[in-house]
Coordinates of C-alpha atoms in Angstrom, one line a residue:
M270 CA 17.1 -7.6 25.2
K271 CA 19.8 -4.9 24.8
Q272 CA 21.5 -5.5 28.1
N273 CA 22.5 -9.0 27.0
L274 CA 24.0 -7.9 23.7
I275 CA 25.6 -4.4 23.9
N276 CA 26.2 -1.7 26.4
P277 CA 22.9 0.0 27.0
D278 CA 24.7 3.4 27.0
T279 CA 25.9 2.9 23.4
K280 CA 24.9 5.8 21.2
I281 CA 23.8 4.7 17.7
T282 CA 24.0 6.8 14.6
L283 CA 21.9 5.5 11.6
V284 CA 22.6 6.8 8.1
S285 CA 20.2 6.4 5.2
C286 CA 20.9 7.3 1.6
Q287 CA 17.3 7.0 0.5
H288 CA 14.0 8.7 1.3
F289 CA 11.4 7.0 3.4
N290 CA 9.1 6.2 0.5
S291 CA 11.5 3.4 -0.6
G292 CA 12.0 0.0 1.0
I293 CA 15.5 1.0 2.3
G294 CA 14.2 4.3 3.6
R295 CA 11.3 2.6 5.4
Y296 CA 13.7 0.1 6.9
S297 CA 15.8 3.0 8.3
Y298 CA 12.9 4.7 9.9
Q299 CA 11.4 1.5 11.4
L300 CA 14.8 0.4 12.8
G301 CA 15.3 3.8 14.4
E302 CA 11.9 3.7 16.0
G303 CA 12.5 0.1 17.3
L304 CA 15.9 1.0 18.8
R305 CA 14.4 4.1 20.5
K306 CA 11.6 1.9 22.0
L307 CA 14.4 -0.1 23.7
S308 CA 15.8 3.2 25.1
F309 CA 18.9 3.3 23.0
D310 CA 20.1 6.8 22.3
T311 CA 19.5 6.8 18.6
E312 CA 19.8 9.4 15.8
L313 CA 19.1 9.0 12.1
Y314 CA 20.7 11.0 9.3
K315 CA 18.7 10.8 6.0
V316 CA 18.7 12.6 2.7
Y317 CA 16.5 15.6 2.5
K318 CA 14.7 17.6 -0.2
R319 CA 12.4 20.4 0.7
D320 CA 9.7 19.3 -1.8
H321 CA 9.9 15.6 -1.1
T322 CA 6.9 13.7 0.3
D323 CA 8.8 12.5 3.3
R324 CA 9.9 15.9 4.5
K325 CA 7.3 15.6 7.4
Y326 CA 9.5 13.1 9.2
H327 CA 12.1 15.9 9.8
R328 CA 9.8 17.3 12.5
Y329 CA 11.2 14.6 14.8
S330 CA 14.2 15.8 16.8
W331 CA 16.1 12.5 16.3
I332 CA 16.0 12.7 12.5
N333 CA 18.6 14.9 10.9
K334 CA 18.8 16.3 7.4
I335 CA 21.4 15.5 4.8
H336 CA 21.2 18.2 2.1
Y337 CA 22.4 17.0 -1.3
K338 CA 22.4 17.7 -5.0
S339 CA 21.5 14.9 -7.4
F340 CA 23.7 15.6 -10.5
R341 CA 21.4 13.2 -12.4
S342 CA 23.3 10.0 -13.4
L343 CA 26.2 11.0 -11.1
H344 CA 24.0 10.9 -8.0
P345 CA 25.1 7.6 -6.5
Y346 CA 28.8 8.5 -7.0
I347 CA 28.5 11.9 -5.5
L348 CA 26.1 11.2 -2.7
P349 CA 28.7 9.7 -0.3
Y350 CA 30.4 13.1 -0.4
F351 CA 27.3 14.9 0.9
I352 CA 26.7 12.1 3.5
H353 CA 30.3 12.2 4.8
R354 CA 30.3 15.9 5.0
R355 CA 27.2 15.8 7.2
I356 CA 28.3 12.9 9.5
K357 CA 32.1 13.5 9.7
N358 CA 31.9 15.1 13.2
T359 CA 30.0 12.1 14.7
P360 CA 31.7 11.3 18.1
S361 CA 34.1 8.4 17.5
T362 CA 32.5 6.4 20.3
N363 CA 29.2 6.2 18.4
L364 CA 28.3 3.0 16.6
I365 CA 27.5 4.1 13.1
H366 CA 25.1 2.0 10.9
G367 CA 24.9 2.7 7.2
H368 CA 21.9 1.6 5.2
W369 CA 22.8 0.2 1.8
F370 CA 26.3 0.4 0.2
I371 CA 26.2 4.1 -0.6
S372 CA 25.7 5.1 3.0
G373 CA 28.0 2.3 4.1
Y374 CA 30.9 3.7 2.0
A375 CA 30.5 7.1 3.6
C376 CA 30.3 5.6 7.0
S377 CA 33.4 3.5 6.4
L378 CA 35.5 6.7 5.9
L379 CA 35.0 7.4 9.7
K380 CA 37.0 5.7 12.5
N381 CA 33.8 4.7 14.3
P382 CA 32.8 1.0 14.8
S383 CA 30.4 0.4 12.0
V384 CA 27.8 -1.9 10.5
V385 CA 26.3 -1.8 7.0
T386 CA 23.0 -3.2 6.0
M387 CA 23.4 -4.5 2.4
H388 CA 19.9 -6.0 2.3
D389 CA 21.1 -8.3 -0.4
V390 CA 23.8 -8.4 -3.2
S391 CA 21.4 -8.7 -6.1
L392 CA 23.5 -6.3 -8.2
L393 CA 26.2 -8.9 -8.4
H394 CA 24.1 -11.5 -10.1
V395 CA 20.9 -9.9 -11.4
T396 CA 21.5 -7.7 -14.6
E397 CA 19.8 -4.5 -13.8
A398 CA 22.5 -1.7 -13.4
S399 CA 25.2 -0.4 -15.7
K400 CA 28.7 -1.8 -15.7
W401 CA 29.9 1.4 -14.1
F402 CA 27.4 1.1 -11.2
T403 CA 28.0 -2.6 -10.7
G404 CA 31.8 -2.0 -10.6
Y405 CA 31.3 0.7 -8.1
Y406 CA 29.1 -1.6 -6.0
K407 CA 31.8 -4.3 -6.1
W408 CA 34.5 -1.9 -5.1
V409 CA 32.6 -0.7 -2.1
I410 CA 32.0 -4.2 -0.9
Q411 CA 35.8 -4.9 -1.2
Q412 CA 36.5 -1.8 1.0
L413 CA 34.0 -3.1 3.6
K414 CA 35.6 -6.5 3.5
K415 CA 39.1 -5.0 4.0
K416 CA 37.8 -3.3 7.2
N417 CA 36.2 -6.4 8.5
T418 CA 32.9 -4.6 8.6
P419 CA 29.9 -6.7 9.8
I420 CA 27.1 -6.6 7.3
L421 CA 23.4 -7.2 7.7
V422 CA 21.2 -9.0 5.1
V423 CA 17.5 -9.6 5.2
S424 CA 17.2 -13.3 4.5
D425 CA 19.0 -16.6 4.7
T426 CA 19.1 -16.6 0.9
A427 CA 20.8 -13.2 0.8
K428 CA 23.4 -14.5 3.2
L429 CA 24.3 -17.4 0.9
D430 CA 24.4 -15.0 -2.0
C431 CA 26.8 -12.7 -0.1
M432 CA 29.1 -15.7 0.5
K433 CA 28.8 -16.9 -3.1
Y434 CA 28.9 -13.7 -5.2
A435 CA 30.8 -11.3 -2.9
D436 CA 33.0 -13.9 -1.1
Y437 CA 32.2 -12.1 2.1
P438 CA 33.3 -14.0 5.3
E439 CA 30.5 -15.9 6.9
D440 CA 31.3 -14.7 10.4
L441 CA 30.8 -11.1 9.3
I442 CA 27.3 -11.7 7.8
Y443 CA 24.2 -11.4 10.1
V444 CA 20.7 -12.1 9.0
S445 CA 18.1 -9.7 10.3
K446 CA 14.8 -10.2 8.5
N447 CA 12.7 -7.1 8.0
F448 CA 9.6 -6.7 10.1
I449 CA 6.1 -5.5 9.3
N450 CA 4.5 -2.6 11.0
F451 CA 1.2 -4.2 12.1
N452 CA -0.1 -0.8 13.3
Q453 CA 0.1 0.3 9.7
F454 CA -1.0 -2.8 7.8
F455 CA -4.0 -4.7 9.2
P456 CA -7.4 -5.9 7.9
I457 CA -10.2 -3.4 7.6
E458 CA -13.5 -5.2 8.1
N459 CA -16.0 -5.1 5.1
I460 CA -14.0 -2.6 3.1
A461 CA -13.2 -5.2 0.4
Q462 CA -16.8 -6.2 0.0
I463 CA -17.9 -2.6 -0.5
E464 CA -15.2 -2.0 -3.1
R465 CA -15.6 -5.3 -5.0
K466 CA -19.2 -5.1 -6.1
D467 CA -19.2 -6.9 -9.5
T468 CA -15.4 -6.9 -10.0
F469 CA -12.5 -9.0 -8.9
N470 CA -9.6 -6.7 -8.0
I471 CA -6.1 -7.9 -8.5
I472 CA -3.3 -5.5 -7.4
Y473 CA 0.4 -5.1 -7.6
T474 CA 2.8 -2.8 -5.8
G475 CA 6.5 -3.1 -5.2
G476 CA 8.4 -1.1 -7.8
L477 CA 8.4 -0.9 -11.6
G478 CA 12.1 -1.6 -12.3
Q479 CA 13.1 -4.2 -14.8
R480 CA 13.8 -6.8 -12.1
K481 CA 10.2 -6.5 -10.9
N482 CA 9.0 -8.4 -14.1
V483 CA 5.6 -6.7 -14.3
G484 CA 5.4 -7.6 -18.0
M485 CA 4.7 -11.2 -16.9
L486 CA 1.7 -10.1 -15.0
L487 CA 0.4 -8.0 -18.0
E488 CA 0.8 -11.0 -20.3
A489 CA -1.2 -13.1 -17.8
M490 CA -3.8 -10.4 -17.6
K491 CA -4.4 -10.6 -21.3
I492 CA -5.7 -14.1 -20.9
I493 CA -7.4 -13.5 -17.6
E494 CA -9.6 -10.6 -18.7
K495 CA -10.8 -12.6 -21.7
K496 CA -11.8 -15.5 -19.4
F497 CA -13.1 -13.2 -16.6
P498 CA -14.2 -9.8 -18.0
Y499 CA -14.9 -8.7 -14.4
A500 CA -11.3 -9.1 -13.3
K501 CA -9.4 -5.8 -12.9
L502 CA -5.7 -5.1 -12.3
K503 CA -4.4 -2.1 -10.5
I504 CA -0.6 -1.5 -10.7
A505 CA 0.9 0.9 -8.1
G506 CA 4.2 2.6 -8.5
A507 CA 5.6 6.1 -9.1
F508 CA 6.1 7.4 -12.7
P509 CA 4.8 4.4 -14.7
E510 CA 5.1 6.7 -17.8
Y511 CA 8.8 6.3 -17.6
T512 CA 8.6 2.5 -17.8
P513 CA 7.7 0.2 -20.8
Y514 CA 4.6 -1.1 -19.0
P515 CA 1.8 1.3 -20.1
K516 CA 2.9 0.9 -23.7
M517 CA 3.0 -2.9 -23.3
A518 CA -0.6 -2.8 -21.8
E519 CA -1.7 -0.8 -24.8
E520 CA -0.1 -3.2 -27.3
L521 CA -1.7 -6.2 -25.5
Q522 CA -5.0 -4.3 -25.8
L523 CA -5.7 -4.6 -22.1
R524 CA -8.9 -2.9 -21.1
N525 CA -9.0 -3.7 -17.4
V526 CA -5.5 -2.5 -16.3
E527 CA -5.0 0.7 -14.5
F528 CA -1.7 2.3 -13.5
V529 CA -2.6 4.2 -10.3
G530 CA 0.8 5.8 -9.6
Y531 CA 2.5 6.4 -6.3
I532 CA 0.4 5.5 -3.3
P533 CA 1.4 7.4 -0.1
D534 CA 2.0 5.4 3.1
N535 CA -1.3 6.5 4.7
K536 CA -3.3 5.1 1.7
L537 CA -1.4 1.8 1.3
N538 CA -3.4 -0.2 3.9
E539 CA -6.6 0.8 2.2
F540 CA -5.2 -0.2 -1.2
Y541 CA -4.3 -3.7 0.0
N542 CA -7.7 -4.1 1.8
K543 CA -9.7 -3.2 -1.2
A544 CA -8.0 -6.0 -3.2
D545 CA -9.2 -9.6 -3.8
L546 CA -5.7 -10.8 -4.7
F547 CA -2.1 -9.6 -4.7
V548 CA 0.2 -10.9 -7.4
F549 CA 4.0 -10.5 -7.3
T550 CA 6.1 -11.5 -10.2
S551 CA 9.6 -10.2 -9.3
L552 CA 12.7 -12.0 -10.7
Y553 CA 14.7 -11.5 -7.5
E554 CA 14.1 -10.1 -4.1
G555 CA 16.5 -10.2 -1.2
F556 CA 13.4 -9.9 1.0
G557 CA 10.2 -8.6 -0.4
Y558 CA 8.1 -6.3 1.7
T559 CA 5.0 -5.9 -0.3
P560 CA 3.8 -9.6 -0.3
L561 CA 4.0 -9.5 3.5
E562 CA 2.2 -6.2 3.7
A563 CA -0.6 -7.7 1.7
M564 CA -0.7 -10.8 3.9
S565 CA -1.0 -8.6 7.0
T566 CA -4.3 -7.3 5.6
K567 CA -5.5 -10.9 4.9
T568 CA -5.2 -10.2 1.1
P569 CA -4.3 -13.5 -0.6
V570 CA -0.9 -13.6 -2.3
I571 CA 0.4 -15.3 -5.4
S572 CA 4.2 -14.9 -5.9
T573 CA 7.1 -16.1 -7.9
K574 CA 10.0 -17.7 -6.2
G575 CA 13.0 -15.6 -7.2
G576 CA 15.7 -14.9 -4.7
A577 CA 14.4 -15.0 -1.2
L578 CA 10.7 -15.0 -2.1
H579 CA 10.4 -18.8 -1.7
E580 CA 11.8 -18.3 1.8
I581 CA 10.0 -15.1 2.8
V582 CA 6.6 -15.7 1.2
G583 CA 6.9 -19.3 2.1
E584 CA 3.7 -21.1 3.1
G585 CA 1.9 -17.7 3.4
G586 CA 1.3 -17.5 -0.3
D587 CA 0.9 -19.6 -3.4
L588 CA 4.2 -19.8 -5.2
V589 CA 4.5 -20.1 -9.0
E590 CA 7.3 -20.6 -11.5
Y591 CA 8.2 -18.0 -14.2
N592 CA 5.6 -19.2 -16.6
V593 CA 2.6 -17.1 -17.8
D594 CA 0.4 -20.1 -18.3
E595 CA 1.0 -21.3 -14.7
L596 CA 0.3 -17.9 -13.4
V597 CA -3.0 -17.7 -15.3
E598 CA -3.9 -21.1 -14.0
K599 CA -3.3 -20.0 -10.4
I600 CA -5.3 -16.8 -10.7
S601 CA -8.1 -18.6 -12.4
F602 CA -8.2 -21.2 -9.7
Y603 CA -8.8 -18.6 -7.0
L604 CA -11.2 -16.6 -9.1
L605 CA -13.4 -19.7 -9.4
R606 CA -13.0 -20.8 -5.8
P607 CA -13.9 -18.1 -3.2
S608 CA -13.4 -20.4 -0.3
K609 CA -9.9 -21.3 -1.4
L610 CA -9.1 -17.6 -1.9
E611 CA -10.3 -16.8 1.7
A612 CA -8.3 -19.7 3.1
L613 CA -5.1 -18.4 1.3
G614 CA -5.7 -15.0 2.8
N615 CA -6.0 -16.5 6.3
Q616 CA -2.9 -18.6 5.7
G617 CA -0.9 -15.6 4.9
F618 CA -2.2 -13.6 7.8
E619 CA -0.9 -16.3 10.2
W620 CA 2.4 -16.6 8.4
V621 CA 3.3 -12.9 8.5
K622 CA 3.0 -12.8 12.3
R623 CA 6.6 -14.2 12.5
Y624 CA 8.0 -10.9 11.0
T625 CA 8.2 -9.0 14.2
E626 CA 10.1 -6.0 15.3
D627 CA 11.6 -7.8 18.3
A628 CA 13.1 -10.7 16.3
S629 CA 14.6 -8.3 13.7
I630 CA 16.2 -5.9 16.2
K631 CA 17.6 -8.7 18.3
N632 CA 19.6 -10.0 15.3
T633 CA 20.7 -6.4 14.4
L634 CA 22.1 -6.0 17.9
K635 CA 24.2 -9.2 17.3
A636 CA 25.9 -7.4 14.4
Y637 CA 26.4 -4.3 16.6
K638 CA 28.1 -6.5 19.3
K639 CA 30.5 -7.8 16.6
A640 CA 31.4 -4.3 15.5
L641 CA 32.0 -3.1 19.1
A642 CA 34.1 -6.1 20.0

C-alpha cells in the first residue's frame, strides 16, 4: 500500500492533544499502530499526566510525553504552547500530523509538511462551545487554510460540512473514516444470556456533553419502564454528577436507570456484550464510534440521524428522528420481538465489517502524499 502513495522512508510524527480515553486520543493510538504495521517509522507525541488512566501507554518507546498544565478554562488556549515546545525540534523532513485543531495549530508553527485531522467541523454549526472558543476554532482553521494544509475528516458528511461552514477548498479535504479494532470489540458467546436473566438491558455510551442529547433517552425511558418494568438503562460516561442528567432522571422518577461512570477500555467489550440494545441519541456526530463498537459485538443499535450518523450507522442500525414517541415505539418494537432484535444485531455485525484499518490508512496516506508534494 505505502509504496504506491508516499516514500516508504518517510518518517511520520503524530501529535495528539487528547488522552487515549477520548475518541480523538483513541484515533491517534490506532493510527500510530496501523502505520507501524506498514513499517513506517512513526512516533507519537501525546499529552501526559502522571495520574491519568492512559499513562500505561507511555511504556512504548514510540510514544512520547507532552507535559502540560491545564490552567482550567485557559487549557485549550495554552496547550498549543506546551505542544509546540515539545515538538519544535522535530526534523524538518518529518511529515507531521496533528490530531484535532489544537494540535494542528501547534504543528502549523513548524516548517514541516503537515496534515491535520479535524474529524469534523461541528463547532461551526452546533451550539456547544463558548463564543471565545468557537472564535478560536475559526481562527485556527483560517491559519490552516492560508498554509494550504490538507485536512482529514471522518465522513463524507463532515467533508461537505467543511466546504459549507469553513469554506475549506475541496481539493485539500480527504475523507478517512475511522476504523474499529475488531480485536478489542467482538461477540462473547453466552455472556448476554447470563447477564439478562429477567431484565432487558439497554445501554448508552459515547459522552455526556450537551450535544449527546441523553435527555431524549431519559424521557423515552420514563415511558418504557412503565410499559416494561423489566427494562433497565445503563448510562456510561465519566463524571455524570457534573451533568444535568442524574437530576433529570430523579425528576422523571426513573427507577431503572443507572449511571455507571467511566468504563475503562478493557471493560468496554464486556459492557456492550451484556446489553440487549444500544441506543444513541446524539444531535450531531462527525463519525460516531460507539454505535459501531456495539455493532461489532452483535449488540443491536437504534440511533438518531444527526450529522454523519445516517451515513455511518446506515443500514447497520435502526434510525429514528428526534422524537421521543418514535424512539419509544422503536424500543418497544424490539422488546416485543426477540427475533427482530437478533436480526438487527446480525445486520449491524455485517455492516461494521467495512470499517477496516486498511481502508482508513490508505485514505490517510493520500493526504500525506498531498502534503509532501
